Amino acid sequence: MKNLVIVESPSKAKTIQKYLGADFEVTSCMGHIRDLPGNDKAIDIANDFTPVYEINEDKKKLVQELKRRARQAELVWLASDEDREGEAIAWHLYEALELDAAHTRRIVFHEITKPAILKAVANPRGIDVNLVDAQQARRVLDRLVGYGLSPILWRKVQKNLSAGRVQSVSVRLVVEREREIQAFTVKSQFRISAEFNEGGKTFKAELQKRFDTEQEAQAFLESCVGADFTVSNLETKPAKRSPSAPFTTSTLQQEASRKLGYSLVRTMRLAQDLYEAGHISYMRTDSVNLSELAIEGARQEIVSTFGQAYSRPHNYITKVASAQEAHEAIRPTDFSLRSAGATDAHQRLYDLIYKRTLASQMSEAQLERTVATISISTRPDELIATGEVIRFDGFLRLYLESTDEESSDEESSKMLPPLTIGARPALIRMLARERFDRPPSRYTEASLVKKLEELGIGRPSTYAPTVANIQARNYVVKEDRDGRQREIRELSLERNVIARKVELENTGAERSKLFPTDIGMIVTDFLVKHFQEIMDYNFTATVEKQFDEIAQGMVRWTEMIRSFYEPFEKDLVRTSQTAERQSGERLLGVDPASGKNVYVRLARYGPIAQIGDADDEQKRQKGLTGGVTMENITLEQALELFKFPRVIGSYEDHPMEVKLGRFGPYIEHNKAFYTLPKEDDPYTIVGPRGIEVILARRQKIIENTIKVFEQDPNVKILKGRWGPYIAVGKQNVRIPKGTEAATLTLEDCLQLAQQQEPPAKGKKGAKANAESSESATKAKPAAKKTAAKKTAAKKTAAKKTATKKAATKKVAAKKSTKK
């Protein structure tokens, strides 16, 4: 074998193999092959913070196979991704496979196309040690922070908690936003709007002033009874609207969340598939730059589809100071390919990328904005009407087609009829409608990423793993929550008659928003109090800049780590010795029935309400249910919890108990659980209605069941929202596309379940896991014992890895010479 090319994933290997001849064999290392071990011996702090790497348990056979194949090859090509993570993978392969510089090449590319691959092979380089050091610094710093803070949280707050440099400040953002919302004082004002008729066409105008009271609003309407309205001024100004820049990682995540409803993790998984199939450029980037080749490809497509007038070749300037302009924005690799992707989800994401990139190279939309001032004969105030007409749609022609955000009706409603100064439009009606101030919006996954990027926290490769991680740790939950109804007052003036009415509107409803949990709030408060520097947004952003400086060769990574660790270690010792245990306990009041104090506090398994003091042997406890938190629960709400469970009757010789759970009220009957419909009140529901709920749920289960296996009732084939699936206990298993669900046997189901079984907790290897700056921050107090049980052979191997590092880095850094 002449050439062995190693990439991260099998699908990437399959695509690249098509572009290289028979002299090349392309294989995959399946992501990271080495990592820091899961104990406190992973970093030799006394020896200049030397990391001690180990080959992942699930990669040992693969590494041996890669070693064998590398020895057989004349040249080994390390073709991992072009970012710091990819450079680190290349370096770990270099060391673990014991390669030599003379027979090793490092190649990088922005896209997986034949020209890009052949160009990369023609222009190899050595491993960039600065990039490796930047990734190493991130990994070491995050391990020191995580393994330093987490044990303290175990002792001072609750077991099984974790903390991290990026993770914890991300949670802090969500916590602080929630407290802003809770502290927000809602005020209302009355807004005046009027609808006019001019020449048979209607238009709307508004009063710029707002009224604080209903009396003021009514007085205004009364003064307009019988008034004449005259167009006193007209201003028409040209305007333009410019297209957005091509996608970066964060803007793609935000747009896919808003327009397609995709989670960050799903977006990145789909983008990775599109990249590895050769359809888009590299999807982890903070640059909006496009290559000259891409700009020309977009220009040709625009001219052929829309005409020369729509073309405006343009390159954008990246606002992120640390962005690498050598990298490109996320774009299609072939602009003549208007649809791509294996599934509908892939195609929708590709369509978004395709149209955003193409629109960025199109002409600006030319608009005409008109402002009409309308005077009132009975008072000095003026009404303002605004309208907008699109004179040339430019990029909006493509943008409107792709998103359909504005319908033609909405566009026409913004247009004004022909008006002249002195015209006297007829008043159809005038409204004074109550409007309430809105509190700050809760974060979505997308808006949290936007905030992290604005603050300079994290990098394209860490956004999705960080947001997923804070949810997995149960510091933050993504939920839909119902709103509540409130009254809206409205006064109307029509045909010189004033009328008043009160309507109900729903307010506070949330969809897919991020809420902090009680434990997230308590941990945040503890860390802010005792580790101010770690939790400071500027500190986290400064660290990212230092990583950038290491990547540019301006700073030695060990010096950066040492300057951080020395004061951090002192904070760890001080907090461990002096900090009090945190439970978030709060006295709510006194229970009228027993005269005992009522508390809310954090217990071993989560937040609880408690009647009675800690030393009261007769104290009663109830877990908090969804919708209330330790910070906002009232005495009345806490006492309501103790009314459950309610026994509402017996059915089939088993009691029916109404209980409150995290996701709302439900009936427990014979070890089965039945969610109460929204129209049923858990405080008043009675036995006959409970039986109806049980029977309705059973019928739905029957209707949704495709197949049950008598040999193993734990395995079922069911109908789901997205089609049939297999349920094996608590595991949901996908059925391959094109497979008839009803024809599957028990053996088929069990085999699919085994193939799709999630990896055991703590296992690594996938690049996505390693990219999270918090992926290994869970504390393990028993780590010393675990480390002591390591075999002597493993210890020897680890030491060899650490001591070899300095020498091999210099070799790897040398530029490879072609044979």
PDB file of C-alpha atoms in Angstrom, residues 40 146-162 519 522-523 526 530-531 569 571-583 602 779-782 784:
ATOM      1  CA  ASP A  40      -7.364  13.256  39.248  1.00  0.00           C
ATOM      2  CA  GLY A 146     -14.207  20.894  36.584  1.00  0.00           C
ATOM      3  CA  TYR A 147     -12.289  18.556  38.857  1.00  0.00           C
ATOM      4  CA  GLY A 148     -11.545  21.414  41.235  1.00  0.00           C
ATOM      5  CA  LEU A 149     -15.076  22.787  41.613  1.00  0.00           C
ATOM      6  CA  SER A 150     -17.151  19.628  41.379  1.00  0.00           C
ATOM      7  CA  PRO A 151     -15.951  17.920  44.597  1.00  0.00           C
ATOM      8  CA  ILE A 152     -16.687  21.134  46.513  1.00  0.00           C
ATOM      9  CA  LEU A 153     -20.220  21.176  45.109  1.00  0.00           C
ATOM     10  CA  TRP A 154     -20.621  17.564  46.229  1.00  0.00           C
ATOM     11  CA  ARG A 155     -19.713  18.499  49.795  1.00  0.00           C
ATOM     12  CA  LYS A 156     -21.362  21.909  50.022  1.00  0.00           C
ATOM     13  CA  VAL A 157     -24.522  21.508  47.915  1.00  0.00           C
ATOM     14  CA  GLN A 158     -25.430  18.049  46.677  1.00  0.00           C
ATOM     15  CA  LYS A 159     -23.775  14.919  45.330  1.00  0.00           C
ATOM     16  CA  ASN A 160     -23.341  14.207  41.614  1.00  0.00           C
ATOM     17  CA  LEU A 161     -23.073  17.891  40.668  1.00  0.00           C
ATOM     18  CA  SER A 162     -20.593  19.346  38.227  1.00  0.00           C
ATOM     19  CA  ILE A 519     -30.452  23.209  41.651  1.00  0.00           C
ATOM     20  CA  ILE A 522     -28.443  27.256  44.001  1.00  0.00           C
ATOM     21  CA  VAL A 523     -25.229  26.118  42.311  1.00  0.00           C
ATOM     22  CA  PHE A 526     -22.772  29.328  45.398  1.00  0.00           C
ATOM     23  CA  HIS A 530     -17.119  31.857  46.242  1.00  0.00           C
ATOM     24  CA  PHE A 531     -15.548  31.832  42.743  1.00  0.00           C
ATOM     25  CA  GLU A 569      -6.074  26.687  43.955  1.00  0.00           C
ATOM     26  CA  ASP A 571      -9.848  29.768  46.284  1.00  0.00           C
ATOM     27  CA  LEU A 572     -10.474  26.019  46.300  1.00  0.00           C
ATOM     28  CA  VAL A 573      -8.773  25.570  49.667  1.00  0.00           C
ATOM     29  CA  ARG A 574     -10.479  28.598  51.216  1.00  0.00           C
ATOM     30  CA  THR A 575     -13.953  27.621  50.026  1.00  0.00           C
ATOM     31  CA  SER A 576     -13.523  24.007  51.074  1.00  0.00           C
ATOM     32  CA  GLN A 577     -12.590  25.089  54.587  1.00  0.00           C
ATOM     33  CA  THR A 578     -14.900  28.044  55.201  1.00  0.00           C
ATOM     34  CA  ALA A 579     -18.002  27.852  52.966  1.00  0.00           C
ATOM     35  CA  GLU A 580     -21.260  26.784  54.588  1.00  0.00           C
ATOM     36  CA  ARG A 581     -23.444  24.079  53.114  1.00  0.00           C
ATOM     37  CA  GLN A 582     -26.083  25.442  50.710  1.00  0.00           C
ATOM     38  CA  SER A 583     -29.654  24.157  50.652  1.00  0.00           C
ATOM     39  CA  LEU A 602     -33.121  21.422  48.532  1.00  0.00           C
ATOM     40  CA  ALA A 779     -16.222  15.016  39.895  1.00  0.00           C
ATOM     41  CA  LYS A 780     -15.141  11.615  41.108  1.00  0.00           C
ATOM     42  CA  PRO A 781     -14.077  11.676  44.764  1.00  0.00           C
ATOM     43  CA  ALA A 782     -13.047   8.026  44.568  1.00  0.00           C
ATOM     44  CA  LYS A 784      -7.560   8.132  43.886  1.00  0.00           C
TER      45      LYS A 784
END
